[in-house]
Amino acid sequence: MRVAQWGAEGDVVTTTTTVGGRGWLLDQVRASRERVMEHALYSEMHTREHLAHFMTRHVYAVWDFMSLLKALQRRVTCVDVPWLPVGSPAARRLVNAIVLDEESDLVDGVIVSHFELYLTAMQEVGADTAPATRFVEGLRAGASVEAAMDLAPMPEAARAFVRQTLAFAQHGSVYEVAAAFTLGREDAIPDMFRRLLAAIPNAPRMAQYLERHIALDGDEHADQGFALLEALCGESEVRWREAAHAAQRALDARAALWSGIAEDFRRR
């Protein structure tokens, strides 16, 4: 992208600004990412009761992660019959590997989804799992997402977060889904969960959940996600800008969720 600027003597100097790539994307979302990483929530989670309350809200972000991931899997792999090879083999491997870990991880010799692992962690600290269970059972029985939210009932901060995630999953372009997934989840989660890990009181199962994600996402998933975005956006400035906007919205939704939970702490 060529940009005309005025030089010191009034002459026109033409410079080149590169739109796209990992560094450029991270620059675009820097302020939104910092709002998540520097949020007051981490310093306000003092007690086991705070943690239990946090988990009754955060569990819906654990659930909707899979909807975002499955939306990406449908876009970059073939999930139809008859099967056909589609897209990039590297993209297929990335997404299928993350699905394997998230939907059927091996934890302490037991195969479990991370959502189910999270429910176990909730039980350990006395967090009420009934609303999240009612939400999932409502969906299983054929209720719409909005109807299932009412069945839970789902707190407003969590509703807003889930709605944003599903908007990406159901209506976003493949590169918007990939951007929300890579920058809103895989790149952000390790730093975000390190802050949570340092804040929570003694809760071995929750610590295990956080540590598992720090290891998985920090070691390779984020790097592979950025490589996927490079392949999807290519040389298109329009795609890169739309991907950056999607990533900003994903991070802003996270900050809003954290603010809603922190406000609950102050009212209790």
C-alpha positions as a Markdown table, in Angstrom:
| # | Residue | x | y | z |
|---|---|---|---|---|
| 1 | Met | 0.0 | 0.0 | 0.0 |
| 2 | Arg | 1.6 | 3.3 | -1.1 |
| 3 | Val | 0.9 | 6.4 | 1.1 |
| 4 | Ala | 1.8 | 10.0 | 0.1 |
| 5 | Gln | 3.2 | 12.2 | 2.9 |
| 6 | Trp | 4.7 | 15.7 | 3.0 |
| 7 | Gly | 8.4 | 16.0 | 3.6 |
| 8 | Ala | 10.2 | 18.6 | 5.7 |
| 9 | Glu | 10.6 | 21.0 | 2.7 |
| 10 | Gly | 7.1 | 20.6 | 1.4 |
| 11 | Asp | 8.0 | 17.9 | -1.2 |
| 12 | Val | 5.9 | 14.8 | -1.5 |
| 13 | Val | 7.6 | 11.6 | -0.1 |
| 14 | Thr | 6.0 | 8.3 | -1.0 |
| 15 | Thr | 6.3 | 5.5 | 1.5 |
| 16 | Thr | 5.1 | 1.9 | 1.5 |
| 17 | Thr | 3.0 | 0.5 | 4.3 |
| 18 | Thr | 2.6 | -3.2 | 4.4 |
| 19 | Val | -0.9 | -4.4 | 5.3 |
| 20 | Gly | -1.0 | -8.0 | 6.5 |
| 21 | Gly | 1.0 | -10.6 | 8.3 |
| 22 | Arg | 1.4 | -11.5 | 12.0 |
| 23 | Gly | 3.2 | -8.4 | 13.1 |
| 24 | Trp | 0.7 | -6.1 | 11.4 |
| 25 | Leu | -2.3 | -8.0 | 12.9 |
| 26 | Leu | -0.9 | -7.8 | 16.4 |
| 27 | Asp | -0.3 | -4.1 | 16.0 |
| 28 | Gln | -4.0 | -3.7 | 14.9 |
| 29 | Val | -5.3 | -5.5 | 18.0 |
| 30 | Arg | -2.8 | -4.3 | 20.5 |
| 31 | Ala | -5.1 | -2.0 | 22.4 |
| 32 | Ser | -7.9 | -4.6 | 22.5 |
| 33 | Arg | -5.5 | -7.3 | 23.6 |
| 34 | Glu | -4.1 | -5.1 | 26.4 |
| 35 | Arg | -7.6 | -4.4 | 27.8 |
| 36 | Val | -8.0 | -8.2 | 28.2 |
| 37 | Met | -4.5 | -8.8 | 29.7 |
| 38 | Glu | -4.5 | -5.8 | 32.0 |
| 39 | His | -8.1 | -6.3 | 33.2 |
| 40 | Ala | -8.9 | -5.7 | 36.9 |
| 41 | Leu | -10.6 | -9.1 | 37.1 |
| 42 | Tyr | -7.4 | -11.0 | 37.7 |
| 43 | Ser | -6.6 | -8.9 | 40.9 |
| 44 | Glu | -10.2 | -9.1 | 42.1 |
| 45 | Met | -10.6 | -12.9 | 42.3 |
| 46 | His | -9.6 | -13.3 | 45.9 |
| 47 | Thr | -11.7 | -16.3 | 47.2 |
| 48 | Arg | -12.9 | -19.7 | 46.3 |
| 49 | Glu | -16.4 | -18.2 | 46.0 |
| 50 | His | -15.1 | -15.7 | 43.5 |
| 51 | Leu | -13.6 | -18.5 | 41.4 |
| 52 | Ala | -16.8 | -20.5 | 41.6 |
| 53 | His | -18.8 | -17.5 | 40.4 |
| 54 | Phe | -16.3 | -16.8 | 37.6 |
| 55 | Met | -16.6 | -20.4 | 36.4 |
| 56 | Thr | -20.4 | -20.3 | 36.1 |
| 57 | Arg | -19.9 | -17.5 | 33.6 |
| 58 | His | -16.7 | -18.6 | 31.9 |
| 59 | Val | -18.0 | -22.1 | 31.2 |
| 60 | Tyr | -20.0 | -20.7 | 28.3 |
| 61 | Ala | -16.8 | -19.4 | 26.7 |
| 62 | Val | -15.4 | -22.9 | 27.1 |
| 63 | Trp | -18.6 | -24.3 | 25.3 |
| 64 | Asp | -18.6 | -21.8 | 22.4 |
| 65 | Phe | -14.9 | -22.3 | 21.7 |
| 66 | Met | -16.0 | -25.6 | 20.2 |
| 67 | Ser | -18.6 | -24.0 | 18.0 |
| 68 | Leu | -16.0 | -21.6 | 16.6 |
| 69 | Leu | -13.5 | -24.4 | 16.1 |
| 70 | Lys | -16.1 | -26.6 | 14.3 |
| 71 | Ala | -17.0 | -23.7 | 12.1 |
| 72 | Leu | -13.4 | -23.5 | 11.1 |
| 73 | Gln | -13.2 | -27.2 | 10.6 |
| 74 | Arg | -16.2 | -27.1 | 8.2 |
| 75 | Arg | -14.5 | -24.4 | 6.2 |
| 76 | Val | -11.0 | -25.8 | 5.7 |
| 77 | Thr | -11.6 | -29.6 | 5.8 |
| 78 | Cys | -14.2 | -31.9 | 4.3 |
| 79 | Val | -16.9 | -33.1 | 6.7 |
| 80 | Asp | -19.3 | -34.3 | 3.9 |
| 81 | Val | -20.0 | -37.6 | 2.3 |
| 82 | Pro | -18.6 | -38.5 | -0.3 |
| 83 | Trp | -15.3 | -37.1 | 1.0 |
| 84 | Leu | -13.1 | -34.9 | -1.2 |
| 85 | Pro | -9.7 | -33.4 | -0.4 |
| 86 | Val | -10.3 | -29.7 | 0.0 |
| 87 | Gly | -8.0 | -26.8 | 0.9 |
| 88 | Ser | -4.5 | -27.0 | 2.3 |
| 89 | Pro | -3.3 | -30.3 | 3.9 |
| 90 | Ala | -1.5 | -28.1 | 6.4 |
| 91 | Ala | -4.7 | -26.3 | 7.3 |
| 92 | Arg | -6.5 | -29.6 | 7.7 |
| 93 | Arg | -3.9 | -30.9 | 10.0 |
| 94 | Leu | -3.9 | -27.8 | 12.2 |
| 95 | Val | -7.6 | -27.8 | 12.7 |
| 96 | Asn | -8.1 | -31.5 | 13.0 |
| 97 | Ala | -5.3 | -31.7 | 15.6 |
| 98 | Ile | -6.9 | -28.9 | 17.7 |
| 99 | Val | -10.3 | -30.7 | 17.4 |
| 100 | Leu | -8.6 | -33.9 | 18.6 |
| 101 | Asp | -7.2 | -32.2 | 21.7 |
| 102 | Glu | -10.3 | -30.1 | 22.5 |
| 103 | Glu | -13.0 | -32.7 | 21.8 |
| 104 | Ser | -11.2 | -35.9 | 23.0 |
| 105 | Asp | -8.1 | -35.1 | 25.0 |
| 106 | Leu | -6.3 | -37.7 | 27.1 |
| 107 | Val | -6.2 | -36.3 | 30.7 |
| 108 | Asp | -5.0 | -38.6 | 33.5 |
| 109 | Gly | -5.6 | -41.6 | 31.4 |
| 110 | Val | -9.2 | -40.6 | 30.7 |
| 111 | Ile | -10.5 | -39.4 | 27.3 |
| 112 | Val | -12.6 | -36.2 | 27.8 |
| 113 | Ser | -13.6 | -33.0 | 26.1 |
| 114 | His | -12.3 | -29.8 | 27.6 |
| 115 | Phe | -15.8 | -28.7 | 28.2 |
| 116 | Glu | -16.5 | -31.8 | 30.3 |
| 117 | Leu | -13.1 | -31.4 | 32.0 |
| 118 | Tyr | -14.2 | -27.8 | 32.9 |
| 119 | Leu | -17.5 | -29.1 | 34.4 |
| 120 | Thr | -15.4 | -31.4 | 36.6 |
| 121 | Ala | -13.3 | -28.5 | 37.7 |
| 122 | Met | -16.4 | -26.5 | 38.6 |
| 123 | Gln | -17.7 | -29.4 | 40.8 |
| 124 | Glu | -14.4 | -29.4 | 42.7 |
| 125 | Val | -14.8 | -25.8 | 43.8 |
| 126 | Gly | -18.6 | -26.0 | 44.4 |
| 127 | Ala | -19.6 | -24.0 | 41.3 |
| 128 | Asp | -23.2 | -24.7 | 40.1 |
| 129 | Thr | -23.0 | -26.7 | 36.9 |
| 130 | Ala | -26.8 | -27.1 | 36.6 |
| 131 | Pro | -27.3 | -23.9 | 34.4 |
| 132 | Ala | -24.6 | -24.9 | 31.9 |
| 133 | Thr | -26.0 | -28.5 | 31.8 |
| 134 | Arg | -29.5 | -27.2 | 31.2 |
| 135 | Phe | -28.2 | -25.1 | 28.4 |
| 136 | Val | -26.5 | -28.0 | 26.6 |
| 137 | Glu | -29.5 | -30.4 | 27.2 |
| 138 | Gly | -31.8 | -27.7 | 25.8 |
| 139 | Leu | -29.7 | -27.6 | 22.6 |
| 140 | Arg | -29.6 | -31.4 | 22.5 |
| 141 | Ala | -33.4 | -31.5 | 22.7 |
| 142 | Gly | -33.7 | -29.1 | 19.7 |
| 143 | Ala | -34.0 | -25.7 | 21.3 |
| 144 | Ser | -32.6 | -22.7 | 19.6 |
| 145 | Val | -29.5 | -21.1 | 21.2 |
| 146 | Glu | -31.6 | -18.2 | 22.4 |
| 147 | Ala | -34.2 | -20.5 | 23.9 |
| 148 | Ala | -31.5 | -22.6 | 25.6 |
| 149 | Met | -30.0 | -19.4 | 27.1 |
| 150 | Asp | -33.3 | -18.8 | 28.7 |
| 151 | Leu | -33.5 | -22.3 | 30.0 |
| 152 | Ala | -30.1 | -22.0 | 31.7 |
| 153 | Pro | -30.7 | -19.1 | 32.5 |
| 154 | Met | -27.5 | -17.6 | 31.1 |
| 155 | Pro | -26.1 | -14.3 | 32.6 |
| 156 | Glu | -26.2 | -11.3 | 30.3 |
| 157 | Ala | -22.4 | -10.9 | 30.1 |
| 158 | Ala | -22.1 | -14.6 | 29.0 |
| 159 | Arg | -25.0 | -14.2 | 26.5 |
| 160 | Ala | -23.3 | -11.3 | 24.8 |
| 161 | Phe | -20.1 | -13.2 | 24.5 |
| 162 | Val | -21.8 | -16.3 | 23.1 |
| 163 | Arg | -23.8 | -14.3 | 20.6 |
| 164 | Gln | -20.6 | -12.7 | 19.3 |
| 165 | Thr | -18.9 | -16.1 | 19.0 |
| 166 | Leu | -21.8 | -17.6 | 17.1 |
| 167 | Ala | -22.0 | -14.6 | 14.8 |
| 168 | Phe | -18.5 | -15.3 | 13.7 |
| 169 | Ala | -19.2 | -19.1 | 13.4 |
| 170 | Gln | -22.4 | -18.8 | 11.5 |
| 171 | His | -22.0 | -15.7 | 9.4 |
| 172 | Gly | -18.3 | -14.8 | 9.3 |
| 173 | Ser | -16.1 | -15.4 | 6.3 |
| 174 | Val | -13.5 | -18.1 | 6.7 |
| 175 | Tyr | -10.7 | -15.6 | 7.4 |
| 176 | Glu | -12.9 | -13.8 | 9.9 |
| 177 | Val | -13.5 | -17.1 | 11.7 |
| 178 | Ala | -9.8 | -17.9 | 11.6 |
| 179 | Ala | -8.9 | -14.4 | 12.9 |
| 180 | Ala | -11.4 | -14.6 | 15.8 |
| 181 | Phe | -10.1 | -18.1 | 16.6 |
| 182 | Thr | -6.3 | -17.3 | 16.3 |
| 183 | Leu | -6.1 | -13.9 | 17.9 |
| 184 | Gly | -9.2 | -14.1 | 20.1 |
| 185 | Arg | -8.4 | -17.5 | 21.4 |
| 186 | Glu | -5.2 | -19.4 | 20.5 |
| 187 | Asp | -2.8 | -16.4 | 20.7 |
| 188 | Ala | -4.6 | -14.8 | 23.7 |
| 189 | Ile | -5.3 | -17.8 | 25.9 |
| 190 | Pro | -1.8 | -18.6 | 27.1 |
| 191 | Asp | -1.2 | -15.1 | 28.5 |
| 192 | Met | -4.7 | -14.8 | 29.7 |
| 193 | Phe | -4.7 | -18.2 | 31.5 |
| 194 | Arg | -1.3 | -17.5 | 33.1 |
| 195 | Arg | -2.9 | -14.5 | 34.8 |
| 196 | Leu | -5.9 | -16.5 | 35.9 |
| 197 | Leu | -3.6 | -19.3 | 37.2 |
| 198 | Ala | -1.7 | -16.8 | 39.3 |
| 199 | Ala | -5.0 | -15.4 | 40.6 |
| 200 | Ile | -7.1 | -18.4 | 41.6 |
| 201 | Pro | -7.1 | -20.0 | 45.0 |
| 202 | Asn | -6.3 | -23.7 | 45.5 |
| 203 | Ala | -8.2 | -25.5 | 42.8 |
| 204 | Pro | -6.2 | -28.4 | 41.3 |
| 205 | Arg | -8.7 | -29.3 | 38.5 |
| 206 | Met | -9.0 | -25.7 | 37.3 |
| 207 | Ala | -5.2 | -25.3 | 37.5 |
| 208 | Gln | -4.9 | -28.5 | 35.4 |
| 209 | Tyr | -7.4 | -27.1 | 32.8 |
| 210 | Leu | -5.5 | -23.8 | 32.6 |
| 211 | Glu | -2.1 | -25.4 | 32.4 |
| 212 | Arg | -3.3 | -27.8 | 29.6 |
| 213 | His | -4.4 | -24.8 | 27.5 |
| 214 | Ile | -1.2 | -22.8 | 28.2 |
| 215 | Ala | 0.8 | -25.8 | 26.9 |
| 216 | Leu | -1.3 | -26.6 | 23.9 |
| 217 | Asp | -2.0 | -23.1 | 22.6 |
| 218 | Gly | 1.4 | -21.6 | 23.5 |
| 219 | Asp | 3.5 | -24.4 | 22.0 |
| 220 | Glu | 2.1 | -24.6 | 18.5 |
| 221 | His | -1.5 | -23.8 | 17.9 |
| 222 | Ala | -1.1 | -20.0 | 17.8 |
| 223 | Asp | 1.8 | -20.2 | 15.3 |
| 224 | Gln | -0.2 | -22.6 | 13.1 |
| 225 | Gly | -3.2 | -20.3 | 13.3 |
| 226 | Phe | -1.2 | -17.3 | 12.0 |
| 227 | Ala | 0.2 | -19.5 | 9.2 |
| 228 | Leu | -3.4 | -20.4 | 8.3 |
| 229 | Leu | -4.4 | -16.7 | 8.2 |
| 230 | Glu | -1.4 | -16.0 | 5.9 |
| 231 | Ala | -2.7 | -18.7 | 3.5 |
| 232 | Leu | -6.4 | -17.5 | 3.7 |
| 233 | Cys | -5.7 | -13.8 | 3.4 |
| 234 | Gly | -2.8 | -13.9 | 0.9 |
| 235 | Glu | -2.2 | -10.5 | -0.7 |
| 236 | Ser | -5.7 | -9.1 | -0.1 |
| 237 | Glu | -5.7 | -5.9 | 1.9 |
| 238 | Val | -9.4 | -6.2 | 2.2 |
| 239 | Arg | -9.2 | -9.7 | 3.8 |
| 240 | Trp | -6.4 | -8.6 | 6.2 |
| 241 | Arg | -8.4 | -5.6 | 7.3 |
| 242 | Glu | -11.6 | -7.6 | 7.8 |
| 243 | Ala | -9.6 | -10.2 | 9.7 |
| 244 | Ala | -8.1 | -7.5 | 12.0 |
| 245 | His | -11.6 | -6.1 | 12.7 |
| 246 | Ala | -12.9 | -9.6 | 13.5 |
| 247 | Ala | -10.0 | -10.2 | 15.9 |
| 248 | Gln | -10.6 | -6.8 | 17.6 |
| 249 | Arg | -14.3 | -7.7 | 18.1 |
| 250 | Ala | -13.4 | -11.1 | 19.6 |
| 251 | Leu | -11.0 | -9.5 | 22.1 |
| 252 | Asp | -13.4 | -6.7 | 23.0 |
| 253 | Ala | -16.1 | -9.3 | 23.6 |
| 254 | Arg | -13.7 | -11.0 | 26.0 |
| 255 | Ala | -12.9 | -7.8 | 27.9 |
| 256 | Ala | -16.7 | -7.2 | 28.2 |
| 257 | Leu | -17.2 | -10.6 | 29.6 |
| 258 | Trp | -14.4 | -10.0 | 32.2 |
| 259 | Ser | -16.0 | -6.7 | 33.1 |
| 260 | Gly | -19.4 | -8.3 | 33.6 |
| 261 | Ile | -17.9 | -10.9 | 35.9 |
| 262 | Ala | -15.8 | -8.3 | 37.8 |
| 263 | Glu | -18.9 | -6.2 | 38.3 |
| 264 | Asp | -20.6 | -9.2 | 39.8 |
| 265 | Phe | -17.8 | -9.6 | 42.3 |
| 266 | Arg | -18.2 | -6.0 | 43.4 |
| 267 | Arg | -22.0 | -6.5 | 44.0 |
| 268 | Arg | -21.6 | -9.6 | 46.0 |
